[in-house]
Amino acid sequence: MASSIVIIPTYNEIENIEAIIRAVFDLQKEFHVLIVDDNSPDKTGDCVKKLQKEFEGKLFLETRTEKSGLGTAYIHGFKWAIAKGYDYIFEMDADFSHTPSDLIRLQKACLNGADVAVGSRYKKGVNVVNWPLYRVLLSYGASIYVKLITGMRVHDPTAGFVCYKREVLEAIDLDSVRFVGYAFQIEMKFRAYLKKFKIEEVSIIFRDRVLGKSKMSSTIISEAIWGVFVMKMRSLFLRNKF
């Protein structure tokens, strides 16, 4: 069995799903893929089921009953991957914002000593393509805000392109993770940071999606702004339970 699995959460990604799956399986290094689909009305899950016949034993599908948030999709995937015994567990978007070949670079960082490897847009300047200026300012400003509040020296704490060693996810109480939107990415890194795991950033180029619709919303932004402060307070006052 492959030691690495890429978790891709989906909701209405029919325009991207087959291409992203094939791109991962075309890599020279073997990765398995787990799609966690929130019962997409556009039949993303049905497309994955058809592809499973071609990629038997390395393409997996977990279908949830409804749209329940990015964070809970990843938690579901993490638990599944841990139970199956994978050593390197990846997060990646379905929309080609993340370049699949960079999976190899993230894993190499973990093989060379990192416990968490983050595909970073901001390690070397701002490496974002086709984003409007307000999105760049919002994202980059959020990274500065998170560093100030949490003390983490991570340039891109909201990044969603990540490789975790299995022992990191086993050490985190996944059932106590509270955030469900993009702030979930911050909370996971913060929990790893508090447990003294080594977090290393790998510079990547992030490209905005070409097909499909962004899942960004005002609720997600609000969670990130206010939630990070509350998270920091909880970590101070509930240190033994956080």
mmCIF file of C-alpha atoms in Angstrom:
data_model
loop_
_atom_site.group_PDB
_atom_site.id
_atom_site.type_symbol
_atom_site.label_atom_id
_atom_site.label_comp_id
_atom_site.label_asym_id
_atom_site.label_seq_id
_atom_site.Cartn_x
_atom_site.Cartn_y
_atom_site.Cartn_z
ATOM 1 C CA MET A 1 0.000 0.000 0.000
ATOM 2 C CA ALA A 2 1.152 3.542 -0.716
ATOM 3 C CA SER A 3 2.314 5.478 2.337
ATOM 4 C CA SER A 4 0.749 8.758 1.168
ATOM 5 C CA ILE A 5 -2.827 9.845 0.648
ATOM 6 C CA VAL A 6 -4.217 13.118 -0.664
ATOM 7 C CA ILE A 7 -7.514 14.230 0.845
ATOM 8 C CA ILE A 8 -9.617 16.414 -1.446
ATOM 9 C CA PRO A 9 -12.908 17.762 -0.025
ATOM 10 C CA THR A 10 -15.500 18.543 -2.681
ATOM 11 C CA TYR A 11 -18.798 20.300 -3.120
ATOM 12 C CA ASN A 12 -19.907 20.939 -6.711
ATOM 13 C CA GLU A 13 -16.515 20.335 -8.327
ATOM 14 C CA ILE A 14 -17.714 18.383 -11.363
ATOM 15 C CA GLU A 15 -15.723 20.659 -13.679
ATOM 16 C CA ASN A 16 -12.434 19.873 -11.931
ATOM 17 C CA ILE A 17 -12.669 16.515 -10.213
ATOM 18 C CA GLU A 18 -11.630 14.111 -12.972
ATOM 19 C CA ALA A 19 -8.727 16.294 -14.098
ATOM 20 C CA ILE A 20 -7.328 16.766 -10.578
ATOM 21 C CA ILE A 21 -7.561 13.033 -9.818
ATOM 22 C CA ARG A 22 -5.758 12.127 -13.049
ATOM 23 C CA ALA A 23 -3.104 14.771 -12.388
ATOM 24 C CA VAL A 24 -2.271 13.184 -9.011
ATOM 25 C CA PHE A 25 -2.133 9.671 -10.450
ATOM 26 C CA ASP A 26 0.079 10.868 -13.307
ATOM 27 C CA LEU A 27 2.837 11.848 -10.869
ATOM 28 C CA GLN A 28 5.965 9.711 -10.829
ATOM 29 C CA LYS A 29 5.540 9.100 -7.095
ATOM 30 C CA GLU A 30 2.570 7.047 -5.942
ATOM 31 C CA PHE A 31 -0.177 8.797 -4.008
ATOM 32 C CA HIS A 32 -3.595 7.479 -3.137
ATOM 33 C CA VAL A 33 -6.559 9.868 -3.230
ATOM 34 C CA LEU A 34 -9.532 10.200 -0.888
ATOM 35 C CA ILE A 35 -12.420 12.370 -2.038
ATOM 36 C CA VAL A 36 -14.700 13.575 0.775
ATOM 37 C CA ASP A 37 -17.812 14.762 -1.037
ATOM 38 C CA ASP A 38 -20.683 16.588 0.648
ATOM 39 C CA ASN A 39 -23.374 15.015 -1.547
ATOM 40 C CA SER A 40 -22.739 17.504 -4.363
ATOM 41 C CA PRO A 41 -25.889 18.279 -6.385
ATOM 42 C CA ASP A 42 -23.767 18.430 -9.551
ATOM 43 C CA LYS A 43 -22.936 14.697 -9.197
ATOM 44 C CA THR A 44 -19.251 15.116 -8.343
ATOM 45 C CA GLY A 45 -19.531 11.914 -6.327
ATOM 46 C CA ASP A 46 -20.950 9.947 -9.253
ATOM 47 C CA CYS A 47 -17.968 10.989 -11.379
ATOM 48 C CA VAL A 48 -15.597 9.720 -8.680
ATOM 49 C CA LYS A 49 -17.461 6.399 -8.502
ATOM 50 C CA LYS A 50 -16.947 5.880 -12.238
ATOM 51 C CA LEU A 51 -13.240 6.667 -11.916
ATOM 52 C CA GLN A 52 -12.878 4.182 -9.057
ATOM 53 C CA LYS A 53 -13.306 1.373 -11.580
ATOM 54 C CA GLU A 54 -10.228 2.645 -13.432
ATOM 55 C CA PHE A 55 -8.200 3.410 -10.302
ATOM 56 C CA GLU A 56 -9.246 0.493 -8.139
ATOM 57 C CA GLY A 57 -7.460 0.283 -4.811
ATOM 58 C CA LYS A 58 -6.066 3.802 -4.867
ATOM 59 C CA LEU A 59 -9.065 6.116 -5.353
ATOM 60 C CA PHE A 60 -11.504 6.258 -2.465
ATOM 61 C CA LEU A 61 -14.764 8.119 -1.870
ATOM 62 C CA GLU A 62 -16.480 9.100 1.353
ATOM 63 C CA THR A 63 -19.896 10.689 0.763
ATOM 64 C CA ARG A 64 -21.480 12.790 3.486
ATOM 65 C CA THR A 65 -25.166 13.609 3.603
ATOM 66 C CA GLU A 66 -24.918 17.396 3.271
ATOM 67 C CA LYS A 67 -22.580 20.364 2.999
ATOM 68 C CA SER A 68 -20.978 20.556 6.450
ATOM 69 C CA GLY A 69 -17.866 22.684 6.057
ATOM 70 C CA LEU A 70 -14.263 22.298 4.998
ATOM 71 C CA GLY A 71 -12.979 21.554 8.486
ATOM 72 C CA THR A 72 -15.331 18.671 9.216
ATOM 73 C CA ALA A 73 -14.599 17.203 5.776
ATOM 74 C CA TYR A 74 -10.891 17.145 6.537
ATOM 75 C CA ILE A 75 -11.441 15.744 10.032
ATOM 76 C CA HIS A 76 -13.494 12.960 8.465
ATOM 77 C CA GLY A 77 -10.690 12.324 5.989
ATOM 78 C CA PHE A 78 -7.960 12.436 8.639
ATOM 79 C CA LYS A 79 -9.681 9.817 10.765
ATOM 80 C CA TRP A 80 -10.220 7.606 7.723
ATOM 81 C CA ALA A 81 -6.567 7.907 6.650
ATOM 82 C CA ILE A 82 -5.225 7.228 10.155
ATOM 83 C CA ALA A 83 -7.405 4.118 10.436
ATOM 84 C CA LYS A 84 -6.036 2.886 7.099
ATOM 85 C CA GLY A 85 -2.432 3.364 8.237
ATOM 86 C CA TYR A 86 -1.148 6.089 5.913
ATOM 87 C CA ASP A 87 2.064 7.780 7.062
ATOM 88 C CA TYR A 88 1.778 11.035 5.068
ATOM 89 C CA ILE A 89 -1.607 12.692 4.873
ATOM 90 C CA PHE A 90 -2.145 15.647 2.547
ATOM 91 C CA GLU A 91 -4.703 18.395 2.171
ATOM 92 C CA MET A 92 -5.282 19.743 -1.343
ATOM 93 C CA ASP A 93 -7.985 21.711 -3.156
ATOM 94 C CA ALA A 94 -9.854 20.251 -6.112
ATOM 95 C CA ASP A 95 -9.687 23.378 -8.281
ATOM 96 C CA PHE A 96 -5.992 23.374 -9.317
ATOM 97 C CA SER A 97 -5.182 26.319 -7.054
ATOM 98 C CA HIS A 98 -2.491 23.934 -5.835
ATOM 99 C CA THR A 99 -0.137 22.359 -8.365
ATOM 100 C CA PRO A 100 -0.316 18.560 -7.917
ATOM 101 C CA SER A 101 3.407 18.076 -8.643
ATOM 102 C CA ASP A 102 4.158 20.130 -5.510
ATOM 103 C CA LEU A 103 2.876 17.183 -3.469
ATOM 104 C CA ILE A 104 6.289 15.625 -3.997
ATOM 105 C CA ARG A 105 8.039 18.729 -2.644
ATOM 106 C CA LEU A 106 5.827 18.785 0.453
ATOM 107 C CA GLN A 107 6.511 15.145 1.179
ATOM 108 C CA LYS A 108 10.234 15.666 0.672
ATOM 109 C CA ALA A 109 10.160 18.337 3.392
ATOM 110 C CA CYS A 110 8.591 15.819 5.780
ATOM 111 C CA LEU A 111 11.062 13.129 4.771
ATOM 112 C CA ASN A 112 13.837 15.597 5.589
ATOM 113 C CA GLY A 113 12.634 16.312 9.117
ATOM 114 C CA ALA A 114 9.485 18.445 9.066
ATOM 115 C CA ASP A 115 6.406 17.164 10.873
ATOM 116 C CA VAL A 116 4.097 19.506 8.970
ATOM 117 C CA ALA A 117 4.953 20.852 5.507
ATOM 118 C CA VAL A 118 2.933 23.870 4.367
ATOM 119 C CA GLY A 119 2.623 24.929 0.735
ATOM 120 C CA SER A 120 3.219 28.628 1.346
ATOM 121 C CA ARG A 121 2.093 31.536 -0.825
ATOM 122 C CA TYR A 122 4.036 34.050 1.267
ATOM 123 C CA LYS A 123 7.355 32.476 2.206
ATOM 124 C CA LYS A 124 9.069 34.330 -0.631
ATOM 125 C CA GLY A 125 7.061 37.462 -1.307
ATOM 126 C CA VAL A 126 3.491 37.071 -2.588
ATOM 127 C CA ASN A 127 3.166 34.167 -5.020
ATOM 128 C CA VAL A 128 -0.478 34.432 -6.032
ATOM 129 C CA VAL A 129 -1.755 34.430 -9.621
ATOM 130 C CA ASN A 130 -5.098 35.800 -10.881
ATOM 131 C CA TRP A 131 -6.444 36.919 -7.519
ATOM 132 C CA PRO A 132 -8.077 40.368 -7.308
ATOM 133 C CA LEU A 133 -6.159 42.823 -5.148
ATOM 134 C CA TYR A 134 -8.702 42.732 -2.313
ATOM 135 C CA ARG A 135 -8.298 38.943 -1.982
ATOM 136 C CA VAL A 136 -4.514 39.272 -1.836
ATOM 137 C CA LEU A 137 -4.732 42.009 0.797
ATOM 138 C CA LEU A 138 -7.296 40.048 2.808
ATOM 139 C CA SER A 139 -5.245 36.853 2.760
ATOM 140 C CA TYR A 140 -1.869 38.477 3.388
ATOM 141 C CA GLY A 141 -3.335 40.691 6.115
ATOM 142 C CA ALA A 142 -4.845 37.616 7.760
ATOM 143 C CA SER A 143 -1.424 35.951 7.848
ATOM 144 C CA ILE A 144 0.062 38.933 9.675
ATOM 145 C CA TYR A 145 -2.887 39.058 12.085
ATOM 146 C CA VAL A 146 -2.573 35.346 12.884
ATOM 147 C CA LYS A 147 1.154 35.643 13.562
ATOM 148 C CA LEU A 148 0.545 38.549 15.943
ATOM 149 C CA ILE A 149 -2.221 36.765 17.860
ATOM 150 C CA THR A 150 -0.806 33.242 18.013
ATOM 151 C CA GLY A 151 2.945 33.790 18.012
ATOM 152 C CA MET A 152 3.408 31.225 15.242
ATOM 153 C CA ARG A 153 6.206 32.094 12.835
ATOM 154 C CA VAL A 154 4.305 30.714 9.856
ATOM 155 C CA HIS A 155 4.105 33.030 6.856
ATOM 156 C CA ASP A 156 0.941 31.422 5.446
ATOM 157 C CA PRO A 157 -1.137 30.063 8.336
ATOM 158 C CA THR A 158 -4.348 29.944 6.260
ATOM 159 C CA ALA A 159 -2.745 27.739 3.580
ATOM 160 C CA GLY A 160 -4.775 24.696 2.591
ATOM 161 C CA PHE A 161 -2.004 22.756 0.861
ATOM 162 C CA VAL A 162 -0.387 20.745 3.642
ATOM 163 C CA CYS A 163 1.377 17.461 4.382
ATOM 164 C CA TYR A 164 1.013 16.022 7.886
ATOM 165 C CA LYS A 165 2.938 13.121 9.290
ATOM 166 C CA ARG A 166 0.467 10.673 10.775
ATOM 167 C CA GLU A 167 1.817 11.136 14.308
ATOM 168 C CA VAL A 168 0.885 14.823 14.214
ATOM 169 C CA LEU A 169 -2.767 14.068 13.510
ATOM 170 C CA GLU A 170 -2.734 11.273 16.078
ATOM 171 C CA ALA A 171 -1.453 13.724 18.709
ATOM 172 C CA ILE A 172 -4.185 16.288 18.038
ATOM 173 C CA ASP A 173 -7.632 15.801 19.550
ATOM 174 C CA LEU A 174 -9.464 16.017 16.234
ATOM 175 C CA ASP A 175 -12.878 15.935 17.901
ATOM 176 C CA SER A 176 -12.090 19.177 19.748
ATOM 177 C CA VAL A 177 -11.205 21.165 16.601
ATOM 178 C CA ARG A 178 -13.858 23.854 16.403
ATOM 179 C CA PHE A 179 -13.435 25.748 13.158
ATOM 180 C CA VAL A 180 -15.211 24.551 10.030
ATOM 181 C CA GLY A 181 -14.218 27.212 7.452
ATOM 182 C CA TYR A 182 -10.791 28.386 6.331
ATOM 183 C CA ALA A 183 -9.905 29.175 9.959
ATOM 184 C CA PHE A 184 -9.716 25.402 10.347
ATOM 185 C CA GLN A 185 -6.346 25.619 8.591
ATOM 186 C CA ILE A 186 -5.111 28.080 11.211
ATOM 187 C CA GLU A 187 -6.348 25.963 14.113
ATOM 188 C CA MET A 188 -4.663 22.798 12.842
ATOM 189 C CA LYS A 189 -1.303 24.536 12.465
ATOM 190 C CA PHE A 190 -1.686 26.220 15.850
ATOM 191 C CA ARG A 191 -2.422 22.924 17.580
ATOM 192 C CA ALA A 192 0.630 21.347 15.923
ATOM 193 C CA TYR A 193 2.696 24.375 16.963
ATOM 194 C CA LEU A 194 1.590 24.106 20.611
ATOM 195 C CA LYS A 195 2.616 20.445 20.621
ATOM 196 C CA LYS A 196 6.107 21.442 19.436
ATOM 197 C CA PHE A 197 5.912 19.755 16.058
ATOM 198 C CA LYS A 198 8.252 21.147 13.420
ATOM 199 C CA ILE A 199 6.362 23.184 10.813
ATOM 200 C CA GLU A 200 8.223 23.962 7.603
ATOM 201 C CA GLU A 201 7.004 26.069 4.697
ATOM 202 C CA VAL A 202 7.627 25.176 1.064
ATOM 203 C CA SER A 203 7.221 28.076 -1.340
ATOM 204 C CA ILE A 204 4.558 27.460 -3.988
ATOM 205 C CA ILE A 205 2.692 29.461 -6.621
ATOM 206 C CA PHE A 206 -1.026 29.670 -5.893
ATOM 207 C CA ARG A 207 -3.376 30.106 -8.863
ATOM 208 C CA ASP A 208 -6.997 31.127 -8.535
ATOM 209 C CA ARG A 209 -9.519 28.623 -9.811
ATOM 210 C CA VAL A 210 -10.497 28.805 -13.477
ATOM 211 C CA LEU A 211 -13.544 26.527 -13.301
ATOM 212 C CA GLY A 212 -16.250 26.378 -10.652
ATOM 213 C CA LYS A 213 -17.160 28.802 -7.891
ATOM 214 C CA SER A 214 -15.215 29.902 -4.827
ATOM 215 C CA LYS A 215 -16.621 28.836 -1.438
ATOM 216 C CA MET A 216 -15.437 32.047 0.296
ATOM 217 C CA SER A 217 -18.125 33.906 2.277
ATOM 218 C CA SER A 218 -18.485 36.641 4.888
ATOM 219 C CA THR A 219 -19.206 33.992 7.530
ATOM 220 C CA ILE A 220 -15.879 32.297 6.805
ATOM 221 C CA ILE A 221 -14.047 35.634 7.039
ATOM 222 C CA SER A 222 -15.755 36.476 10.343
ATOM 223 C CA GLU A 223 -14.815 33.069 11.777
ATOM 224 C CA ALA A 224 -11.199 33.675 10.908
ATOM 225 C CA ILE A 225 -11.059 37.182 12.405
ATOM 226 C CA TRP A 226 -12.866 36.655 15.693
ATOM 227 C CA GLY A 227 -12.261 32.954 16.034
ATOM 228 C CA VAL A 228 -8.477 33.234 16.051
ATOM 229 C CA PHE A 229 -8.547 35.554 19.046
ATOM 230 C CA VAL A 230 -10.930 33.246 20.921
ATOM 231 C CA MET A 231 -8.762 30.271 19.992
ATOM 232 C CA LYS A 232 -5.705 31.949 21.480
ATOM 233 C CA MET A 233 -7.567 32.716 24.715
ATOM 234 C CA ARG A 234 -8.793 29.135 24.980
ATOM 235 C CA SER A 235 -5.255 27.854 24.517
ATOM 236 C CA LEU A 236 -4.105 29.999 27.446
ATOM 237 C CA PHE A 237 -6.901 29.237 29.890
ATOM 238 C CA LEU A 238 -7.569 25.633 28.851
ATOM 239 C CA ARG A 239 -4.003 24.645 28.069
ATOM 240 C CA ASN A 240 -4.361 21.055 29.270
ATOM 241 C CA LYS A 241 -7.543 20.495 27.272
ATOM 242 C CA PHE A 242 -6.706 22.379 24.086
#
